[in-house]
């Protein structure tokens, strides 16, 4: 049976040739391989002497002797130098194996087998190199056959997986790797064998024999071919990259931690709300750092209690801080099976096995890890839950300025990577950043509440009332975070049922502007109660503002601990701050409901807007003057008589001016927004704010609107009396008649007595004609006018005095009284409350005796 050798056999590499020598010592047969080896065709070689043809001249004598010995029947093997025929013959070295033979006639002959020694040396060198690379490599070499069994492995491979290199012959990948990894490697081997595409850095995970820790290998695979190009297997080079994998994992963990810290810096603390800050912390931590997380804050912190140090959260009072009440304010989960419960779903008590619900108030038992973390300010490990769902939990106290404000718990579920030291450090850093933000939010809330109390105390009540006016107002601070600004408005009741309307704007914003506004508003109220003219009020207010804006002058040290001279830099800084805060603009208007006249004075403020029924809105031309605090220029007044139902609007520049449009455009938009003044005044205010592009947040906005409603004619009694004694009786009679007409019988006696005293004083101490006026609105007001400039003064009469008790009676029997200057004299007035159906309170003995 004939069987052909497969292509790529050893004979294709070593170049074996043959020829035969006849009894005469000449070449008798010449094979084709000999022709290829020596480059001589058969017809050129047959019949020639091989010694003379191929051997050098100096070796031919020995060569003839060897041929003779061979023909005598002796075998011989050796190295024979040869040269190719021709002048440029190539010299070579051949290994010749000569076997004696016989011809058909029995004559001696020889068969020669020739091997090219150069090819043999190359093969030997290649085999030695291959063996050195395969056997001495520090990497694991393995050769898989086409059936994916191990054909050969080097000693390095055997060192990892045990035994000797030959022990691994015939094994499969299932003997080294777990099933998932073995299947993946088998699939890769099949793909490399079928396609011939090599695979580099195939990552495999497994365990070496006798080793419980996972190892990581990087494997390069390529297909191996025979000399004829036939695939005969797959070679694999495996490298242990466990350390590299650990280093890469640590580097990735470090990058993740840095990214988390960077994200925490960007996301935590954007809000000054405690619970929002807690949710921001969990938004960073889940799922980037852990699978579950929760935040508990002290209940006293959330309720705004100003507890003394040590009552909760102080690191210096460990016996209390860990057991105080906490509220769960935030919970986050990256696991769909775990959803946050709310306080309404379950109640949390001390010692309960279930975690507190979201919003629940609870306590941790004194000896629990969470309580210990709160008391000591140190991170603690919490065991996993009974269900085995949570693998590990870190209880991290939230410490800010040596005070624990709460506790955050980071948990990882089964299957996740356990917490390491770097994770503990990161958890502490995340909790510390959130704690600082929460503490800042707490401090802000405290200051915010105080600022709001200040702000609201300085603004008039929500629904100010005034005689003859329907009033509506709005205030929107530019700083939406603190709700405190420097704009203000005020409605001040003046004698004679008159009303002062004020709108002002302190340059600046925030708490400093609010404080300056409060000082100026108080000054306005004080000046208004003096019943000065509007221009006089602004002039006095300008002096007040300049006084507030001037830094105090320090005196040199007297050697007894006195103040030192301040530096020039501190003077400049303080001057700049105060001059900015105490510059302000203001509009001051006084409205008289009897005459429906309104007097305006302006200190650098925007002009008032007046809308009369059926007419377009107009900007009232009031000379603006200089802002308060500048000084040097007098203020002017403008008096306007307003129609019944007219609308007056006072406002600040935040309503009509912004970065996006000029002031003229804003004023035009305001006039257009007041096209329906007959609507309810509250609706008009809302319409203005929603129509105008106020850009709320850029500047404070104050808006004060008043609709004119003059006193009815029948609510005013006005008489002129001659300067004679009988005018006292006439005044009593007129007052009695008017009160009876108004059905105010209960006030007749008191009014008669007080009118008599005021008219008597006008006759005794005043000048010129006397004028008596009664006004009925929410109260009864009586005014007595004369041309005298001397203001009445209340004094205590001596026991022997016959007079001097009139003003004491007025002060005792009236709700309020006073006097004010007029352009042509003075006015003395008193005010009585209207009867409410209840009997009047009787005077005490002390009150009655005080008149004598």
Short mmCIF file of N, CA and C in Angstrom, two decimals, residues 157-261:
data_model
loop_
_atom_site.label_atom_id
_atom_site.label_comp_id
_atom_site.label_asym_id
_atom_site.label_seq_id
_atom_site.Cartn_x
_atom_site.Cartn_y
_atom_site.Cartn_z
N UNK A 157 4.78 27.63 32.37
CA UNK A 157 3.36 27.31 32.41
C UNK A 157 3.10 26.24 33.47
N UNK A 158 3.99 25.24 33.53
CA UNK A 158 3.83 24.18 34.51
C UNK A 158 4.04 24.69 35.93
N UNK A 159 4.88 25.68 36.10
CA UNK A 159 5.11 26.22 37.44
C UNK A 159 3.84 26.83 38.01
N UNK A 160 3.06 27.47 37.15
CA UNK A 160 1.83 28.10 37.62
C UNK A 160 0.76 27.05 37.90
N UNK A 161 0.62 26.07 37.02
CA UNK A 161 -0.49 25.12 37.13
C UNK A 161 -0.06 23.76 37.67
N UNK A 162 1.19 23.63 38.10
CA UNK A 162 1.62 22.43 38.79
C UNK A 162 2.19 21.37 37.87
N UNK A 163 3.05 20.48 38.45
CA UNK A 163 3.61 19.36 37.71
C UNK A 163 4.75 19.78 36.79
N UNK A 164 5.11 18.85 35.89
CA UNK A 164 6.13 19.09 34.90
C UNK A 164 5.48 19.47 33.57
N UNK A 165 6.30 19.98 32.66
CA UNK A 165 5.76 20.44 31.38
C UNK A 165 5.09 19.30 30.63
N UNK A 166 5.70 18.09 30.66
CA UNK A 166 5.12 16.98 29.91
C UNK A 166 3.81 16.50 30.50
N UNK A 167 3.56 16.83 31.78
CA UNK A 167 2.31 16.38 32.42
C UNK A 167 1.08 17.06 31.84
N UNK A 168 1.28 18.15 31.13
CA UNK A 168 0.12 18.92 30.63
C UNK A 168 -0.30 18.50 29.24
N UNK A 169 0.44 17.58 28.62
CA UNK A 169 0.05 17.13 27.29
C UNK A 169 -1.32 16.45 27.36
N UNK A 170 -2.16 16.80 26.42
CA UNK A 170 -3.49 16.20 26.34
C UNK A 170 -4.55 16.87 27.18
N UNK A 171 -4.20 17.85 28.02
CA UNK A 171 -5.20 18.54 28.82
C UNK A 171 -5.97 19.55 27.97
N UNK A 172 -7.13 19.96 28.51
CA UNK A 172 -7.96 20.96 27.83
C UNK A 172 -8.09 22.19 28.71
N UNK A 173 -8.70 23.22 28.17
CA UNK A 173 -8.83 24.47 28.93
C UNK A 173 -9.71 24.30 30.15
N UNK A 174 -10.60 23.28 30.14
CA UNK A 174 -11.45 23.05 31.30
C UNK A 174 -10.65 22.62 32.51
N UNK A 175 -9.41 22.12 32.30
CA UNK A 175 -8.57 21.70 33.42
C UNK A 175 -7.91 22.89 34.12
N UNK A 176 -8.03 24.09 33.53
CA UNK A 176 -7.36 25.25 34.11
C UNK A 176 -8.31 26.35 34.55
N UNK A 177 -9.45 26.46 33.89
CA UNK A 177 -10.35 27.60 34.12
C UNK A 177 -11.73 27.11 34.50
N UNK A 178 -12.45 27.99 35.20
CA UNK A 178 -13.86 27.71 35.51
C UNK A 178 -14.66 27.73 34.22
N UNK A 179 -15.87 27.19 34.30
CA UNK A 179 -16.64 26.94 33.09
C UNK A 179 -16.86 28.19 32.23
N UNK A 180 -17.30 29.32 32.80
CA UNK A 180 -17.54 30.49 31.92
C UNK A 180 -16.26 30.95 31.21
N UNK A 181 -15.15 31.00 31.94
CA UNK A 181 -13.91 31.45 31.32
C UNK A 181 -13.39 30.41 30.33
N UNK A 182 -13.54 29.09 30.65
CA UNK A 182 -13.10 28.04 29.73
C UNK A 182 -13.88 28.09 28.43
N UNK A 183 -15.17 28.30 28.51
CA UNK A 183 -15.97 28.40 27.30
C UNK A 183 -15.55 29.60 26.47
N UNK A 184 -15.23 30.70 27.14
CA UNK A 184 -14.81 31.89 26.40
C UNK A 184 -13.48 31.65 25.70
N UNK A 185 -12.53 30.99 26.38
CA UNK A 185 -11.24 30.71 25.77
C UNK A 185 -11.37 29.70 24.62
N UNK A 186 -12.22 28.68 24.78
CA UNK A 186 -12.43 27.70 23.71
C UNK A 186 -13.00 28.37 22.47
N UNK A 187 -13.96 29.25 22.66
CA UNK A 187 -14.54 29.96 21.53
C UNK A 187 -13.49 30.81 20.83
N UNK A 188 -12.60 31.39 21.61
CA UNK A 188 -11.54 32.21 21.02
C UNK A 188 -10.56 31.35 20.24
N UNK A 189 -10.18 30.19 20.79
CA UNK A 189 -9.29 29.28 20.07
C UNK A 189 -9.89 28.84 18.75
N UNK A 190 -11.16 28.53 18.76
CA UNK A 190 -11.82 28.08 17.54
C UNK A 190 -11.82 29.20 16.49
N UNK A 191 -12.06 30.42 16.95
CA UNK A 191 -12.08 31.55 16.01
C UNK A 191 -10.68 31.79 15.42
N UNK A 192 -9.65 31.69 16.25
CA UNK A 192 -8.28 31.88 15.75
C UNK A 192 -7.91 30.78 14.75
N UNK A 193 -8.30 29.54 15.04
CA UNK A 193 -7.97 28.43 14.15
C UNK A 193 -8.70 28.56 12.82
N UNK A 194 -9.95 29.01 12.86
CA UNK A 194 -10.74 29.09 11.64
C UNK A 194 -10.36 30.30 10.78
N UNK A 195 -10.09 31.42 11.41
CA UNK A 195 -9.87 32.65 10.65
C UNK A 195 -8.40 32.99 10.47
N UNK A 196 -7.56 32.51 11.36
CA UNK A 196 -6.16 32.88 11.30
C UNK A 196 -5.86 34.24 11.89
N UNK A 197 -6.88 34.92 12.40
CA UNK A 197 -6.67 36.23 13.02
C UNK A 197 -6.15 36.04 14.44
N UNK A 198 -5.07 36.70 14.74
CA UNK A 198 -4.51 36.58 16.08
C UNK A 198 -5.33 37.40 17.08
N UNK A 199 -5.22 37.06 18.34
CA UNK A 199 -5.91 37.75 19.44
C UNK A 199 -4.85 38.18 20.44
N UNK A 200 -4.89 39.45 20.80
CA UNK A 200 -3.94 39.97 21.77
C UNK A 200 -4.67 40.45 23.02
N UNK A 201 -4.03 40.26 24.16
CA UNK A 201 -4.50 40.75 25.46
C UNK A 201 -5.91 40.23 25.77
N UNK A 202 -6.09 38.93 25.61
CA UNK A 202 -7.34 38.30 26.04
C UNK A 202 -7.28 38.15 27.56
N UNK A 203 -8.18 38.81 28.27
CA UNK A 203 -8.17 38.81 29.73
C UNK A 203 -8.92 37.60 30.26
N UNK A 204 -8.24 36.83 31.10
CA UNK A 204 -8.81 35.63 31.70
C UNK A 204 -8.65 35.71 33.21
N UNK A 205 -9.63 35.17 33.92
CA UNK A 205 -9.61 35.18 35.38
C UNK A 205 -9.76 33.75 35.86
N UNK A 206 -8.92 33.37 36.78
CA UNK A 206 -8.99 32.03 37.33
C UNK A 206 -8.17 31.93 38.59
N UNK A 207 -8.03 30.71 39.10
CA UNK A 207 -7.25 30.46 40.30
C UNK A 207 -6.22 29.38 40.01
N UNK A 208 -5.03 29.57 40.51
CA UNK A 208 -4.00 28.55 40.38
C UNK A 208 -4.24 27.46 41.42
N UNK A 209 -3.77 26.21 41.17
CA UNK A 209 -3.95 25.14 42.14
C UNK A 209 -3.35 25.50 43.49
N UNK A 210 -4.16 25.29 44.55
CA UNK A 210 -3.70 25.59 45.89
C UNK A 210 -3.76 27.05 46.26
N UNK A 211 -4.32 27.88 45.42
CA UNK A 211 -4.41 29.32 45.67
C UNK A 211 -5.86 29.74 45.61
N UNK A 212 -6.37 30.42 46.65
CA UNK A 212 -7.78 30.81 46.69
C UNK A 212 -8.02 32.18 46.05
N UNK A 213 -6.97 32.97 45.89
CA UNK A 213 -7.15 34.31 45.32
C UNK A 213 -7.24 34.23 43.80
N UNK A 214 -8.07 35.09 43.25
CA UNK A 214 -8.23 35.12 41.80
C UNK A 214 -6.99 35.71 41.16
N UNK A 215 -6.62 35.12 40.03
CA UNK A 215 -5.49 35.60 39.25
C UNK A 215 -6.00 36.12 37.91
N UNK A 216 -5.29 37.07 37.37
CA UNK A 216 -5.66 37.64 36.08
C UNK A 216 -4.52 37.38 35.11
N UNK A 217 -4.87 36.84 33.94
CA UNK A 217 -3.89 36.57 32.89
C UNK A 217 -4.26 37.31 31.62
N UNK A 218 -3.22 37.74 30.93
CA UNK A 218 -3.39 38.31 29.60
C UNK A 218 -2.80 37.31 28.60
N UNK A 219 -3.58 36.89 27.61
CA UNK A 219 -3.15 35.82 26.71
C UNK A 219 -3.18 36.32 25.27
N UNK A 220 -2.08 36.04 24.55
CA UNK A 220 -1.99 36.32 23.13
C UNK A 220 -2.05 34.98 22.38
N UNK A 221 -2.90 34.89 21.38
CA UNK A 221 -3.11 33.63 20.63
C UNK A 221 -2.87 33.90 19.14
N UNK A 222 -2.20 32.92 18.48
CA UNK A 222 -2.01 33.01 17.03
C UNK A 222 -1.93 31.60 16.47
N UNK A 223 -2.31 31.48 15.21
CA UNK A 223 -2.35 30.17 14.56
C UNK A 223 -0.94 29.79 14.08
N UNK A 224 -0.59 28.49 14.22
CA UNK A 224 0.70 27.96 13.82
C UNK A 224 0.52 27.13 12.56
N UNK A 225 1.44 27.30 11.57
CA UNK A 225 1.35 26.60 10.30
C UNK A 225 2.58 25.71 10.09
N UNK A 226 2.41 24.69 9.23
CA UNK A 226 3.54 23.88 8.78
C UNK A 226 4.28 24.62 7.68
N UNK A 227 5.40 24.00 7.20
CA UNK A 227 6.16 24.64 6.14
C UNK A 227 5.35 24.84 4.88
N UNK A 228 4.37 23.95 4.67
CA UNK A 228 3.52 24.06 3.48
C UNK A 228 2.34 24.97 3.69
N UNK A 229 2.25 25.59 4.90
CA UNK A 229 1.16 26.52 5.17
C UNK A 229 -0.07 25.87 5.78
N UNK A 230 0.02 24.60 6.19
CA UNK A 230 -1.14 23.90 6.76
C UNK A 230 -1.23 24.23 8.25
N UNK A 231 -2.44 24.68 8.78
CA UNK A 231 -2.60 24.96 10.21
C UNK A 231 -2.38 23.68 11.01
N UNK A 232 -1.51 23.77 12.01
CA UNK A 232 -1.26 22.59 12.83
C UNK A 232 -1.58 22.85 14.31
N UNK A 233 -2.04 24.06 14.68
CA UNK A 233 -2.40 24.33 16.06
C UNK A 233 -2.46 25.81 16.36
N UNK A 234 -2.62 26.12 17.66
CA UNK A 234 -2.67 27.52 18.12
C UNK A 234 -1.66 27.68 19.23
N UNK A 235 -0.81 28.67 19.11
CA UNK A 235 0.17 28.97 20.13
C UNK A 235 -0.38 30.06 21.03
N UNK A 236 -0.13 29.88 22.34
CA UNK A 236 -0.59 30.87 23.31
C UNK A 236 0.52 31.33 24.22
N UNK A 237 0.58 32.63 24.43
CA UNK A 237 1.55 33.22 25.33
C UNK A 237 0.77 33.90 26.46
N UNK A 238 0.88 33.35 27.68
CA UNK A 238 0.10 33.84 28.82
C UNK A 238 1.00 34.60 29.77
N UNK A 239 0.53 35.76 30.22
CA UNK A 239 1.27 36.60 31.15
C UNK A 239 0.40 36.88 32.37
N UNK A 240 0.95 36.73 33.56
CA UNK A 240 0.22 37.02 34.79
C UNK A 240 0.20 38.54 34.98
N UNK A 241 -1.00 39.12 34.91
CA UNK A 241 -1.15 40.57 35.03
C UNK A 241 -1.95 40.92 36.27
N UNK A 242 -1.90 40.07 37.29
CA UNK A 242 -2.68 40.32 38.50
C UNK A 242 -2.26 41.64 39.16
N UNK A 243 -0.95 41.85 39.27
CA UNK A 243 -0.50 43.10 39.88
C UNK A 243 -0.90 44.30 39.05
N UNK A 244 -0.77 44.15 37.75
CA UNK A 244 -1.18 45.25 36.88
C UNK A 244 -2.67 45.52 37.00
N UNK A 245 -3.43 44.43 37.12
CA UNK A 245 -4.88 44.59 37.26
C UNK A 245 -5.21 45.29 38.59
N UNK A 246 -4.49 44.88 39.66
CA UNK A 246 -4.73 45.53 40.95
C UNK A 246 -4.35 47.00 40.89
N UNK A 247 -3.20 47.28 40.25
CA UNK A 247 -2.78 48.68 40.12
C UNK A 247 -3.77 49.47 39.29
N UNK A 248 -4.25 48.86 38.22
CA UNK A 248 -5.24 49.55 37.38
C UNK A 248 -6.53 49.78 38.14
N UNK A 249 -6.92 48.77 38.94
CA UNK A 249 -8.15 48.93 39.72
C UNK A 249 -7.98 50.03 40.76
N UNK A 250 -6.80 50.07 41.40
CA UNK A 250 -6.57 51.14 42.37
C UNK A 250 -6.52 52.50 41.69
N UNK A 251 -5.91 52.54 40.51
CA UNK A 251 -5.88 53.81 39.78
C UNK A 251 -7.29 54.24 39.37
N UNK A 252 -8.08 53.24 38.92
CA UNK A 252 -9.46 53.56 38.55
C UNK A 252 -10.25 54.02 39.77
N UNK A 253 -9.98 53.35 40.92
CA UNK A 253 -10.65 53.77 42.14
C UNK A 253 -10.25 55.18 42.53
N UNK A 254 -8.96 55.48 42.38
CA UNK A 254 -8.51 56.84 42.70
C UNK A 254 -9.14 57.86 41.77
N UNK A 255 -9.20 57.53 40.47
CA UNK A 255 -9.85 58.45 39.52
C UNK A 255 -11.33 58.61 39.84
N UNK A 256 -11.97 57.49 40.20
CA UNK A 256 -13.38 57.57 40.56
C UNK A 256 -13.57 58.44 41.79
N UNK A 257 -12.70 58.26 42.78
CA UNK A 257 -12.81 59.06 43.99
C UNK A 257 -12.60 60.54 43.70
N UNK A 258 -11.60 60.84 42.86
CA UNK A 258 -11.37 62.24 42.50
C UNK A 258 -12.56 62.80 41.74
N UNK A 259 -13.12 61.98 40.84
CA UNK A 259 -14.30 62.44 40.10
C UNK A 259 -15.47 62.67 41.03
N UNK A 260 -15.63 61.76 42.03
CA UNK A 260 -16.72 61.93 42.98
C UNK A 260 -16.53 63.19 43.82
N UNK A 261 -15.29 63.44 44.24
CA UNK A 261 -15.04 64.65 45.01
C UNK A 261 -15.26 65.89 44.16
#
